[in-house]
PDB file of C-alpha atoms in Angstrom:
ATOM      1  CA  UNK N   1     -70.548 118.184 -37.975  1.00  0.00           C
ATOM      2  CA  UNK N   2     -69.637 114.451 -37.560  1.00  0.00           C
ATOM      3  CA  UNK N   3     -72.231 112.232 -36.424  1.00  0.00           C
ATOM      4  CA  UNK N   4     -72.234 110.297 -33.189  1.00  0.00           C
ATOM      5  CA  UNK N   5     -71.671 107.171 -35.049  1.00  0.00           C
ATOM      6  CA  UNK N   6     -68.463 108.491 -36.710  1.00  0.00           C
ATOM      7  CA  UNK N   7     -67.207 109.867 -33.464  1.00  0.00           C
ATOM      8  CA  UNK N   8     -67.530 106.500 -31.673  1.00  0.00           C
ATOM      9  CA  UNK N   9     -65.790 104.779 -34.551  1.00  0.00           C
ATOM     10  CA  UNK N  10     -62.757 107.086 -34.248  1.00  0.00           C
ATOM     11  CA  UNK N  11     -62.440 106.509 -30.559  1.00  0.00           C
ATOM     12  CA  UNK N  12     -62.444 102.811 -30.978  1.00  0.00           C
ATOM     13  CA  UNK N  13     -59.667 102.960 -33.579  1.00  0.00           C
ATOM     14  CA  UNK N  14     -57.637 105.169 -31.333  1.00  0.00           C
ATOM     15  CA  UNK N  15     -58.263 102.971 -28.288  1.00  0.00           C
ATOM     16  CA  UNK N  16     -57.048  99.737 -30.292  1.00  0.00           C
ATOM     17  CA  UNK N  17     -53.496 101.049 -30.942  1.00  0.00           C
ATOM     18  CA  UNK N  18     -51.957 100.237 -27.506  1.00  0.00           C
ATOM     19  CA  UNK N  19     -53.436  96.872 -27.692  1.00  0.00           C
ATOM     20  CA  UNK N  20     -51.928  95.994 -30.975  1.00  0.00           C
ATOM     21  CA  UNK N  21     -48.426  97.311 -29.738  1.00  0.00           C
ATOM     22  CA  UNK N  22     -48.684  95.139 -26.692  1.00  0.00           C
ATOM     23  CA  UNK N  23     -49.524  92.097 -28.903  1.00  0.00           C
ATOM     24  CA  UNK N  24     -46.579  92.865 -31.172  1.00  0.00           C
ATOM     25  CA  UNK N  25     -44.208  93.092 -28.204  1.00  0.00           C
ATOM     26  CA  UNK N  26     -45.485  89.820 -26.862  1.00  0.00           C
ATOM     27  CA  UNK N  27     -45.061  88.211 -30.188  1.00  0.00           C
ATOM     28  CA  UNK N  28     -41.467  89.483 -30.356  1.00  0.00           C
ATOM     29  CA  UNK N  29     -40.810  88.069 -26.846  1.00  0.00           C
ATOM     30  CA  UNK N  30     -42.206  84.760 -27.849  1.00  0.00           C
ATOM     31  CA  UNK N  31     -40.061  84.606 -30.899  1.00  0.00           C
ATOM     32  CA  UNK N  32     -37.021  85.463 -28.884  1.00  0.00           C
ATOM     33  CA  UNK N  33     -37.843  82.676 -26.269  1.00  0.00           C
ATOM     34  CA  UNK N  34     -38.408  80.211 -29.083  1.00  0.00           C
ATOM     35  CA  UNK N  35     -34.970  81.057 -30.519  1.00  0.00           C
ATOM     36  CA  UNK N  36     -33.244  80.730 -27.201  1.00  0.00           C
ATOM     37  CA  UNK N  37     -34.789  77.391 -26.585  1.00  0.00           C
ATOM     38  CA  UNK N  38     -33.887  76.088 -29.999  1.00  0.00           C
ATOM     39  CA  UNK N  39     -30.271  77.353 -29.502  1.00  0.00           C
ATOM     40  CA  UNK N  40     -29.998  75.760 -26.201  1.00  0.00           C
ATOM     41  CA  UNK N  41     -31.305  72.559 -27.381  1.00  0.00           C
ATOM     42  CA  UNK N  42     -28.926  72.334 -30.209  1.00  0.00           C
ATOM     43  CA  UNK N  43     -25.918  72.993 -27.916  1.00  0.00           C
ATOM     44  CA  UNK N  44     -27.041  70.211 -25.636  1.00  0.00           C
ATOM     45  CA  UNK N  45     -27.427  67.779 -28.460  1.00  0.00           C
ATOM     46  CA  UNK N  46     -23.952  68.587 -29.756  1.00  0.00           C
ATOM     47  CA  UNK N  47     -22.320  67.965 -26.296  1.00  0.00           C
ATOM     48  CA  UNK N  48     -24.199  64.739 -25.796  1.00  0.00           C
ATOM     49  CA  UNK N  49     -23.135  63.495 -29.358  1.00  0.00           C
ATOM     50  CA  UNK N  50     -19.419  63.713 -28.393  1.00  0.00           C
ATOM     51  CA  UNK N  51     -17.703  60.360 -28.384  1.00  0.00           C
ATOM     52  CA  UNK N  52     -16.709  58.868 -25.035  1.00  0.00           C
ATOM     53  CA  UNK N  53     -12.929  58.802 -25.953  1.00  0.00           C
ATOM     54  CA  UNK N  54     -13.038  62.618 -26.561  1.00  0.00           C
ATOM     55  CA  UNK N  55     -14.727  63.185 -23.275  1.00  0.00           C
ATOM     56  CA  UNK N  56     -12.103  61.262 -21.418  1.00  0.00           C
ATOM     57  CA  UNK N  57      -9.440  63.021 -23.298  1.00  0.00           C
ATOM     58  CA  UNK N  58     -10.729  66.265 -22.236  1.00  0.00           C
ATOM     59  CA  UNK N  59     -10.946  65.045 -18.718  1.00  0.00           C
ATOM     60  CA  UNK N  60      -7.397  63.585 -18.797  1.00  0.00           C
ATOM     61  CA  UNK N  61      -6.049  66.727 -20.302  1.00  0.00           C
ATOM     62  CA  UNK N  62      -7.334  68.692 -17.360  1.00  0.00           C
ATOM     63  CA  UNK N  63      -5.649  66.373 -14.850  1.00  0.00           C
ATOM     64  CA  UNK N  64      -2.264  67.322 -13.422  1.00  0.00           C
ATOM     65  CA  UNK N  65       0.701  65.362 -14.799  1.00  0.00           C
ATOM     66  CA  UNK N  66       2.223  62.768 -12.594  1.00  0.00           C
ATOM     67  CA  UNK N  67       5.897  63.270 -11.791  1.00  0.00           C
ATOM     68  CA  UNK N  68       7.911  61.074 -13.997  1.00  0.00           C
ATOM     69  CA  UNK N  69      10.094  58.216 -12.643  1.00  0.00           C
ATOM     70  CA  UNK N  70      13.841  58.830 -13.031  1.00  0.00           C
ATOM     71  CA  UNK N  71      15.373  56.934 -15.975  1.00  0.00           C
ATOM     72  CA  UNK N  72      17.852  55.195 -13.548  1.00  0.00           C
ATOM     73  CA  UNK N  73      15.106  53.836 -11.368  1.00  0.00           C
ATOM     74  CA  UNK N  74      12.878  52.796 -14.193  1.00  0.00           C
ATOM     75  CA  UNK N  75      15.616  50.921 -15.962  1.00  0.00           C
ATOM     76  CA  UNK N  76      16.759  49.171 -12.718  1.00  0.00           C
ATOM     77  CA  UNK N  77      17.134  45.493 -13.278  1.00  0.00           C
ATOM     78  CA  UNK N  78      14.991  42.963 -11.427  1.00  0.00           C
ATOM     79  CA  UNK N  79      16.190  41.515  -8.032  1.00  0.00           C
ATOM     80  CA  UNK N  80      16.636  38.170  -9.538  1.00  0.00           C
ATOM     81  CA  UNK N  81      19.054  39.220 -12.141  1.00  0.00           C
ATOM     82  CA  UNK N  82      22.437  39.987 -10.614  1.00  0.00           C
ATOM     83  CA  UNK N  83      26.112  39.899 -11.636  1.00  0.00           C
ATOM     84  CA  UNK N  84      28.125  36.905 -11.085  1.00  0.00           C
ATOM     85  CA  UNK N  85      29.418  38.100  -7.667  1.00  0.00           C
ATOM     86  CA  UNK N  86      25.892  38.826  -6.321  1.00  0.00           C
ATOM     87  CA  UNK N  87      24.907  35.212  -7.139  1.00  0.00           C
ATOM     88  CA  UNK N  88      26.242  34.605  -3.688  1.00  0.00           C
ATOM     89  CA  UNK N  89      23.360  34.384  -1.143  1.00  0.00           C
ATOM     90  CA  UNK N  90      22.815  37.584   0.643  1.00  0.00           C
ATOM     91  CA  UNK N  91      22.963  37.626   4.326  1.00  0.00           C
ATOM     92  CA  UNK N  92      19.810  38.438   6.378  1.00  0.00           C
ATOM     93  CA  UNK N  93      20.195  41.050   9.095  1.00  0.00           C
ATOM     94  CA  UNK N  94      19.895  38.358  11.777  1.00  0.00           C
ATOM     95  CA  UNK N  95      23.029  36.522  10.435  1.00  0.00           C
ATOM     96  CA  UNK N  96      25.067  39.735  10.078  1.00  0.00           C
ATOM     97  CA  UNK N  97      24.254  40.645  13.679  1.00  0.00           C
ATOM     98  CA  UNK N  98      25.810  37.303  14.872  1.00  0.00           C
ATOM     99  CA  UNK N  99      29.132  38.121  13.131  1.00  0.00           C
ATOM    100  CA  UNK N 100      32.123  39.367  14.988  1.00  0.00           C
ATOM    101  CA  UNK N 101      32.169  43.193  15.205  1.00  0.00           C
ATOM    102  CA  UNK N 102      35.722  43.399  13.623  1.00  0.00           C
ATOM    103  CA  UNK N 103      36.681  41.738  10.310  1.00  0.00           C
ATOM    104  CA  UNK N 104      39.629  39.437  10.935  1.00  0.00           C
ATOM    105  CA  UNK N 105      41.315  36.634   9.128  1.00  0.00           C
ATOM    106  CA  UNK N 106      42.425  34.867  12.376  1.00  0.00           C
ATOM    107  CA  UNK N 107      41.803  31.114  12.186  1.00  0.00           C
ATOM    108  CA  UNK N 108      40.107  28.865  14.608  1.00  0.00           C
ATOM    109  CA  UNK N 109      42.818  26.948  16.664  1.00  0.00           C
ATOM    110  CA  UNK N 110      43.498  23.312  15.849  1.00  0.00           C
ATOM    111  CA  UNK N 111      41.803  20.644  18.025  1.00  0.00           C
ATOM    112  CA  UNK N 112      44.225  18.986  20.673  1.00  0.00           C
ATOM    113  CA  UNK N 113      43.857  15.628  18.803  1.00  0.00           C
ATOM    114  CA  UNK N 114      45.391  16.931  15.792  1.00  0.00           C
ATOM    115  CA  UNK N 115      48.526  17.927  17.590  1.00  0.00           C
ATOM    116  CA  UNK N 116      49.229  14.403  18.656  1.00  0.00           C
ATOM    117  CA  UNK N 117      48.610  12.498  15.398  1.00  0.00           C
ATOM    118  CA  UNK N 118      51.245  10.460  13.591  1.00  0.00           C
ATOM    119  CA  UNK N 119      52.643  10.947  10.119  1.00  0.00           C
ATOM    120  CA  UNK N 120      51.881   8.517   7.212  1.00  0.00           C
ATOM    121  CA  UNK N 121      52.666   8.014   3.567  1.00  0.00           C
ATOM    122  CA  UNK N 122      50.276   8.122   0.695  1.00  0.00           C
ATOM    123  CA  UNK N 123      49.281   4.431   1.006  1.00  0.00           C
ATOM    124  CA  UNK N 124      47.345   5.372   4.082  1.00  0.00           C
ATOM    125  CA  UNK N 125      44.706   6.862   1.815  1.00  0.00           C
ATOM    126  CA  UNK N 126      44.161   3.761  -0.408  1.00  0.00           C
ATOM    127  CA  UNK N 127      41.157   2.625   1.776  1.00  0.00           C
ATOM    128  CA  UNK N 128      40.063   6.252   2.409  1.00  0.00           C
ATOM    129  CA  UNK N 129      37.094   8.167   1.060  1.00  0.00           C
ATOM    130  CA  UNK N 130      36.803  11.904   0.573  1.00  0.00           C
ATOM    131  CA  UNK N 131      33.472  13.422   0.424  1.00  0.00           C
ATOM    132  CA  UNK N 132      33.004  17.180  -0.452  1.00  0.00           C
ATOM    133  CA  UNK N 133      32.545  19.850  -3.025  1.00  0.00           C
ATOM    134  CA  UNK N 134      34.644  21.391  -5.789  1.00  0.00           C
ATOM    135  CA  UNK N 135      37.483  22.072  -3.429  1.00  0.00           C
ATOM    136  CA  UNK N 136      37.650  18.252  -2.715  1.00  0.00           C
ATOM    137  CA  UNK N 137      37.609  17.686  -6.593  1.00  0.00           C
ATOM    138  CA  UNK N 138      40.535  20.004  -6.948  1.00  0.00           C
ATOM    139  CA  UNK N 139      42.455  18.192  -4.142  1.00  0.00           C
ATOM    140  CA  UNK N 140      41.864  14.740  -5.742  1.00  0.00           C
ATOM    141  CA  UNK N 141      43.019  16.146  -9.117  1.00  0.00           C
ATOM    142  CA  UNK N 142      46.191  17.878  -7.776  1.00  0.00           C
ATOM    143  CA  UNK N 143      47.306  15.961  -4.770  1.00  0.00           C
ATOM    144  CA  UNK N 144      48.546  12.889  -6.732  1.00  0.00           C
ATOM    145  CA  UNK N 145      46.620  10.421  -4.611  1.00  0.00           C
ATOM    146  CA  UNK N 146      46.055   7.631  -7.272  1.00  0.00           C
ATOM    147  CA  UNK N 147      44.368   4.973  -5.302  1.00  0.00           C
ATOM    148  CA  UNK N 148      41.815   6.764  -3.127  1.00  0.00           C
ATOM    149  CA  UNK N 149      38.063   7.188  -3.739  1.00  0.00           C
ATOM    150  CA  UNK N 150      36.131  10.465  -3.791  1.00  0.00           C
ATOM    151  CA  UNK N 151      32.419  11.355  -3.748  1.00  0.00           C
ATOM    152  CA  UNK N 152      32.622  15.107  -4.787  1.00  0.00           C
ATOM    153  CA  UNK N 153      30.929  17.425  -6.968  1.00  0.00           C
ATOM    154  CA  UNK N 154      30.846  20.978  -7.965  1.00  0.00           C
ATOM    155  CA  UNK N 155      28.195  22.931  -5.764  1.00  0.00           C
ATOM    156  CA  UNK N 156      27.470  20.007  -3.581  1.00  0.00           C
ATOM    157  CA  UNK N 157      26.251  21.195  -0.140  1.00  0.00           C
ATOM    158  CA  UNK N 158      26.055  19.206   3.067  1.00  0.00           C
ATOM    159  CA  UNK N 159      22.191  18.882   2.880  1.00  0.00           C
ATOM    160  CA  UNK N 160      22.420  17.596  -0.824  1.00  0.00           C
ATOM    161  CA  UNK N 161      24.168  14.247  -0.347  1.00  0.00           C
ATOM    162  CA  UNK N 162      20.925  12.311  -0.728  1.00  0.00           C
ATOM    163  CA  UNK N 163      19.567  14.434  -3.736  1.00  0.00           C
ATOM    164  CA  UNK N 164      22.520  15.317  -5.943  1.00  0.00           C
ATOM    165  CA  UNK N 165      23.861  12.457  -8.165  1.00  0.00           C
ATOM    166  CA  UNK N 166      27.577  13.250  -8.072  1.00  0.00           C
ATOM    167  CA  UNK N 167      29.082   9.738  -8.148  1.00  0.00           C
ATOM    168  CA  UNK N 168      29.254   7.848 -11.429  1.00  0.00           C
ATOM    169  CA  UNK N 169      30.169   4.115 -11.302  1.00  0.00           C
ATOM    170  CA  UNK N 170      29.815   1.704 -14.316  1.00  0.00           C
ATOM    171  CA  UNK N 171      27.952   4.416 -16.192  1.00  0.00           C
ATOM    172  CA  UNK N 172      25.343   4.887 -13.562  1.00  0.00           C
ATOM    173  CA  UNK N 173      24.912   8.048 -11.458  1.00  0.00           C
ATOM    174  CA  UNK N 174      24.351   7.853  -7.687  1.00  0.00           C
ATOM    175  CA  UNK N 175      23.953  10.161  -4.846  1.00  0.00           C
ATOM    176  CA  UNK N 176      26.544  10.189  -2.031  1.00  0.00           C
ATOM    177  CA  UNK N 177      24.038   8.395   0.228  1.00  0.00           C
ATOM    178  CA  UNK N 178      23.388   5.735  -2.372  1.00  0.00           C
ATOM    179  CA  UNK N 179      27.186   5.196  -2.963  1.00  0.00           C
ATOM    180  CA  UNK N 180      27.800   4.898   0.704  1.00  0.00           C
ATOM    181  CA  UNK N 181      25.143   2.152   0.940  1.00  0.00           C
ATOM    182  CA  UNK N 182      26.413   0.434  -2.170  1.00  0.00           C
ATOM    183  CA  UNK N 183      29.910   0.199  -0.569  1.00  0.00           C
ATOM    184  CA  UNK N 184      28.899  -0.320   2.903  1.00  0.00           C
ATOM    185  CA  UNK N 185      31.832  -1.128   5.176  1.00  0.00           C
ATOM    186  CA  UNK N 186      34.449  -0.853   2.576  1.00  0.00           C
ATOM    187  CA  UNK N 187      36.183   2.228   3.720  1.00  0.00           C
ATOM    188  CA  UNK N 188      38.411   2.729   6.823  1.00  0.00           C
ATOM    189  CA  UNK N 189      38.845   6.477   6.699  1.00  0.00           C
ATOM    190  CA  UNK N 190      36.300   9.058   5.610  1.00  0.00           C
ATOM    191  CA  UNK N 191      37.443  12.712   5.099  1.00  0.00           C
ATOM    192  CA  UNK N 192      34.652  15.291   5.137  1.00  0.00           C
ATOM    193  CA  UNK N 193      34.780  18.879   3.717  1.00  0.00           C
ATOM    194  CA  UNK N 194      31.820  20.966   3.340  1.00  0.00           C
ATOM    195  CA  UNK N 195      31.066  24.654   3.912  1.00  0.00           C
ATOM    196  CA  UNK N 196      32.077  26.913   1.073  1.00  0.00           C
ATOM    197  CA  UNK N 197      28.668  26.485  -0.603  1.00  0.00           C
ATOM    198  CA  UNK N 198      26.831  27.060   2.641  1.00  0.00           C
ATOM    199  CA  UNK N 199      28.543  30.211   3.821  1.00  0.00           C
ATOM    200  CA  UNK N 200      25.427  32.166   2.736  1.00  0.00           C
ATOM    201  CA  UNK N 201      23.018  30.103   4.686  1.00  0.00           C
ATOM    202  CA  UNK N 202      20.631  32.208   6.760  1.00  0.00           C
ATOM    203  CA  UNK N 203      20.888  30.021   9.865  1.00  0.00           C
ATOM    204  CA  UNK N 204      24.447  28.752  10.487  1.00  0.00           C
ATOM    205  CA  UNK N 205      23.004  26.234  12.975  1.00  0.00           C
ATOM    206  CA  UNK N 206      21.295  24.315  10.203  1.00  0.00           C
ATOM    207  CA  UNK N 207      24.659  23.848   8.638  1.00  0.00           C
ATOM    208  CA  UNK N 208      25.802  22.169  11.800  1.00  0.00           C
ATOM    209  CA  UNK N 209      22.689  20.039  12.150  1.00  0.00           C
ATOM    210  CA  UNK N 210      22.968  18.949   8.536  1.00  0.00           C
ATOM    211  CA  UNK N 211      26.548  18.176   9.002  1.00  0.00           C
ATOM    212  CA  UNK N 212      25.781  15.863  11.938  1.00  0.00           C
ATOM    213  CA  UNK N 213      23.290  14.024   9.884  1.00  0.00           C
ATOM    214  CA  UNK N 214      26.108  13.336   7.306  1.00  0.00           C
ATOM    215  CA  UNK N 215      28.350  12.136  10.054  1.00  0.00           C
ATOM    216  CA  UNK N 216      25.661   9.866  11.366  1.00  0.00           C
ATOM    217  CA  UNK N 217      25.105   8.383   7.902  1.00  0.00           C
ATOM    218  CA  UNK N 218      28.726   7.643   7.626  1.00  0.00           C
ATOM    219  CA  UNK N 219      28.939   6.170  10.988  1.00  0.00           C
ATOM    220  CA  UNK N 220      26.020   3.579   9.869  1.00  0.00           C
ATOM    221  CA  UNK N 221      27.186   2.778   6.409  1.00  0.00           C
ATOM    222  CA  UNK N 222      31.023   2.658   7.241  1.00  0.00           C
ATOM    223  CA  UNK N 223      31.013   1.533  10.817  1.00  0.00           C
ATOM    224  CA  UNK N 224      34.825   0.712  10.934  1.00  0.00           C
ATOM    225  CA  UNK N 225      35.898   4.052   9.491  1.00  0.00           C
ATOM    226  CA  UNK N 226      37.823   6.779  11.322  1.00  0.00           C
ATOM    227  CA  UNK N 227      36.014   9.994  10.460  1.00  0.00           C
ATOM    228  CA  UNK N 228      37.907  13.154   9.834  1.00  0.00           C
ATOM    229  CA  UNK N 229      35.959  16.589   9.718  1.00  0.00           C
ATOM    230  CA  UNK N 230      38.093  19.110   7.890  1.00  0.00           C
ATOM    231  CA  UNK N 231      37.785  22.735   8.497  1.00  0.00           C
ATOM    232  CA  UNK N 232      36.728  25.105   5.796  1.00  0.00           C
ATOM    233  CA  UNK N 233      39.688  26.408   3.880  1.00  0.00           C
ATOM    234  CA  UNK N 234      40.250  30.249   4.158  1.00  0.00           C
ATOM    235  CA  UNK N 235      39.632  32.633   1.183  1.00  0.00           C
ATOM    236  CA  UNK N 236      42.011  35.259  -0.089  1.00  0.00           C
ATOM    237  CA  UNK N 237      42.099  38.794   1.410  1.00  0.00           C
ATOM    238  CA  UNK N 238      40.711  40.315  -1.882  1.00  0.00           C
ATOM    239  CA  UNK N 239      37.912  37.813  -2.032  1.00  0.00           C
ATOM    240  CA  UNK N 240      37.018  38.334   1.745  1.00  0.00           C
ATOM    241  CA  UNK N 241      36.909  42.037   1.504  1.00  0.00           C
ATOM    242  CA  UNK N 242      34.812  41.978  -1.673  1.00  0.00           C
ATOM    243  CA  UNK N 243      32.032  39.604  -0.626  1.00  0.00           C
ATOM    244  CA  UNK N 244      29.376  39.580   2.012  1.00  0.00           C
ATOM    245  CA  UNK N 245      29.348  35.895   1.943  1.00  0.00           C
ATOM    246  CA  UNK N 246      32.794  34.295   0.999  1.00  0.00           C
ATOM    247  CA  UNK N 247      34.658  36.182   3.787  1.00  0.00           C
ATOM    248  CA  UNK N 248      36.831  35.061   6.723  1.00  0.00           C
ATOM    249  CA  UNK N 249      34.256  36.221   9.345  1.00  0.00           C
ATOM    250  CA  UNK N 250      31.751  33.671   7.775  1.00  0.00           C
ATOM    251  CA  UNK N 251      34.535  30.984   7.388  1.00  0.00           C
ATOM    252  CA  UNK N 252      35.568  31.372  11.082  1.00  0.00           C
ATOM    253  CA  UNK N 253      32.052  31.367  12.331  1.00  0.00           C
ATOM    254  CA  UNK N 254      31.285  28.111  10.540  1.00  0.00           C
ATOM    255  CA  UNK N 255      34.457  26.440  11.514  1.00  0.00           C
ATOM    256  CA  UNK N 256      33.630  27.094  15.124  1.00  0.00           C
ATOM    257  CA  UNK N 257      30.415  25.270  14.632  1.00  0.00           C
ATOM    258  CA  UNK N 258      32.189  22.424  12.988  1.00  0.00           C
ATOM    259  CA  UNK N 259      34.490  22.058  15.989  1.00  0.00           C
ATOM    260  CA  UNK N 260      31.547  21.883  18.255  1.00  0.00           C
ATOM    261  CA  UNK N 261      29.897  19.194  16.043  1.00  0.00           C
ATOM    262  CA  UNK N 262      32.950  17.052  15.803  1.00  0.00           C
ATOM    263  CA  UNK N 263      33.318  17.147  19.653  1.00  0.00           C
ATOM    264  CA  UNK N 264      29.626  16.219  20.139  1.00  0.00           C
ATOM    265  CA  UNK N 265      29.915  13.466  17.577  1.00  0.00           C
ATOM    266  CA  UNK N 266      33.152  12.100  18.802  1.00  0.00           C
ATOM    267  CA  UNK N 267      35.038  12.508  15.545  1.00  0.00           C
ATOM    268  CA  UNK N 268      38.346  14.022  14.552  1.00  0.00           C
ATOM    269  CA  UNK N 269      38.362  17.830  13.679  1.00  0.00           C
ATOM    270  CA  UNK N 270      41.336  18.669  11.326  1.00  0.00           C
ATOM    271  CA  UNK N 271      42.403  22.385  11.098  1.00  0.00           C
ATOM    272  CA  UNK N 272      43.387  22.030   7.518  1.00  0.00           C
ATOM    273  CA  UNK N 273      42.901  25.723   7.023  1.00  0.00           C
ATOM    274  CA  UNK N 274      45.965  26.579   9.250  1.00  0.00           C
ATOM    275  CA  UNK N 275      48.278  24.823   6.771  1.00  0.00           C
ATOM    276  CA  UNK N 276      47.264  27.250   3.827  1.00  0.00           C
ATOM    277  CA  UNK N 277      46.894  30.420   5.703  1.00  0.00           C
ATOM    278  CA  UNK N 278      49.103  33.529   5.500  1.00  0.00           C
ATOM    279  CA  UNK N 279      50.296  35.744   8.503  1.00  0.00           C
ATOM    280  CA  UNK N 280      47.009  37.791   8.261  1.00  0.00           C
ATOM    281  CA  UNK N 281      44.727  34.723   8.445  1.00  0.00           C
ATOM    282  CA  UNK N 282      43.868  34.621   4.660  1.00  0.00           C
ATOM    283  CA  UNK N 283      44.457  32.289   1.707  1.00  0.00           C
ATOM    284  CA  UNK N 284      47.644  33.624   0.065  1.00  0.00           C
ATOM    285  CA  UNK N 285      46.990  35.378  -3.324  1.00  0.00           C
ATOM    286  CA  UNK N 286      49.369  33.003  -5.050  1.00  0.00           C
ATOM    287  CA  UNK N 287      47.356  30.048  -3.731  1.00  0.00           C
ATOM    288  CA  UNK N 288      44.379  30.517  -6.041  1.00  0.00           C
ATOM    289  CA  UNK N 289      43.268  32.272  -9.204  1.00  0.00           C
ATOM    290  CA  UNK N 290      39.653  32.984  -7.894  1.00  0.00           C
ATOM    291  CA  UNK N 291      40.493  33.235  -4.177  1.00  0.00           C
ATOM    292  CA  UNK N 292      38.618  30.095  -3.177  1.00  0.00           C
ATOM    293  CA  UNK N 293      39.907  26.998  -5.024  1.00  0.00           C
ATOM    294  CA  UNK N 294      43.551  26.011  -4.345  1.00  0.00           C
ATOM    295  CA  UNK N 295      46.085  25.359  -7.121  1.00  0.00           C
ATOM    296  CA  UNK N 296      48.224  22.280  -7.234  1.00  0.00           C
ATOM    297  CA  UNK N 297      51.063  23.573  -5.023  1.00  0.00           C
ATOM    298  CA  UNK N 298      48.724  24.257  -2.206  1.00  0.00           C
ATOM    299  CA  UNK N 299      46.697  21.015  -2.734  1.00  0.00           C
ATOM    300  CA  UNK N 300      49.921  19.221  -2.103  1.00  0.00           C
ATOM    301  CA  UNK N 301      50.496  21.307   1.112  1.00  0.00           C
ATOM    302  CA  UNK N 302      47.053  20.216   2.059  1.00  0.00           C
ATOM    303  CA  UNK N 303      47.902  16.598   1.395  1.00  0.00           C
ATOM    304  CA  UNK N 304      51.064  17.083   3.631  1.00  0.00           C
ATOM    305  CA  UNK N 305      48.938  18.278   6.427  1.00  0.00           C
ATOM    306  CA  UNK N 306      46.636  15.188   6.295  1.00  0.00           C
ATOM    307  CA  UNK N 307      49.690  12.831   6.233  1.00  0.00           C
ATOM    308  CA  UNK N 308      51.038  14.497   9.368  1.00  0.00           C
ATOM    309  CA  UNK N 309      47.775  14.476  11.241  1.00  0.00           C
ATOM    310  CA  UNK N 310      46.261  11.018  11.403  1.00  0.00           C
ATOM    311  CA  UNK N 311      44.748   8.890  14.126  1.00  0.00           C
ATOM    312  CA  UNK N 312      47.184   5.965  13.609  1.00  0.00           C
TER     313      UNK N 312
END
C-alpha cells in the first residue's frame, strides 16, 4: 500500500503535465512570431534599398502611354523657314477684309492730268531723276536712256530711302536722302515708283503716309522739279493667282491710295500700268519671266508712255 507521500508526489507529477504543454505551445507561438517579424523586417529593408531610378522606372512603367505625335506634325518646319514664294509677307485678316470681294485685274483709271500732257523725246529726261526699286533698275537698263539719273536699288521700299545706301558716287555709298541733299536743286523732273515691295504691308495707309514723306523730301531738296508719281505696274495673271501678296487686288488697292496721295500733294499721277496691261488687266505673260519685272520690250513701252505724258 503506497504511503501518503508517494500518493501526493504522483498527483503533482500528473498535474504538471498540462502546464508544460501550455508552456511548449507558448514557446512555439513565440518562435513563429519572431520568425514573422524577422521575415517582415527583411522585406522592408530590401524595398528600402532599391535605387531611386528603379523605383521611378516601376512608377513610369505603370503610367499609361501618351498618344504619339504624328510624324508629319512633328517634322513640320518652323514658321520662319518657308519656300521662296512664302517669303512674301503674309496678309493679316484685317487687310484681307479690306480687299475687294471679287478678284479682278481691272486697272485704276488714269488721272485727268495725264490725258492732256504733251509728247517729248528722250532728251527731256537728261535732267530727270528716277527713284525706285528693282523695277526702276530694269527700266534704266532696258529703256536706253543714257543721260538720265537713277537712285534705285533692289528691295528698296518707300520707308527706306534714308536708311538703305543704294546710291554709289565716286566710290562712296549714299542713301537716297543723302544723294538728294548732295544734289539739291539739280533735277527738273523726279519720277517716283514704289509699291511692289510694300504690297505685303499690314496697313496700306502707312504706305500712303511714307510715300507722302518722300514727296515732301523731294519738294524740299528739288524745289524746281516737276514730281511724277508712277502707278504700281501690274503682275502677270499666273503670279496674281498664285500669291496672297503679289496680286492685282493688292496692286489696285495701293494704286488707289497713290492717286489720293498725288492729288493731296499736288503732284502728277501717271497710270503707267495701263500701258503694259492686257485685256484682262494683268501683265502679259510675254512681258516678264517672273511675272513682276518687265523685259526690254515692255520697258521701252513704259518709256514711250512717259514720253507721251509730260507736264510740258
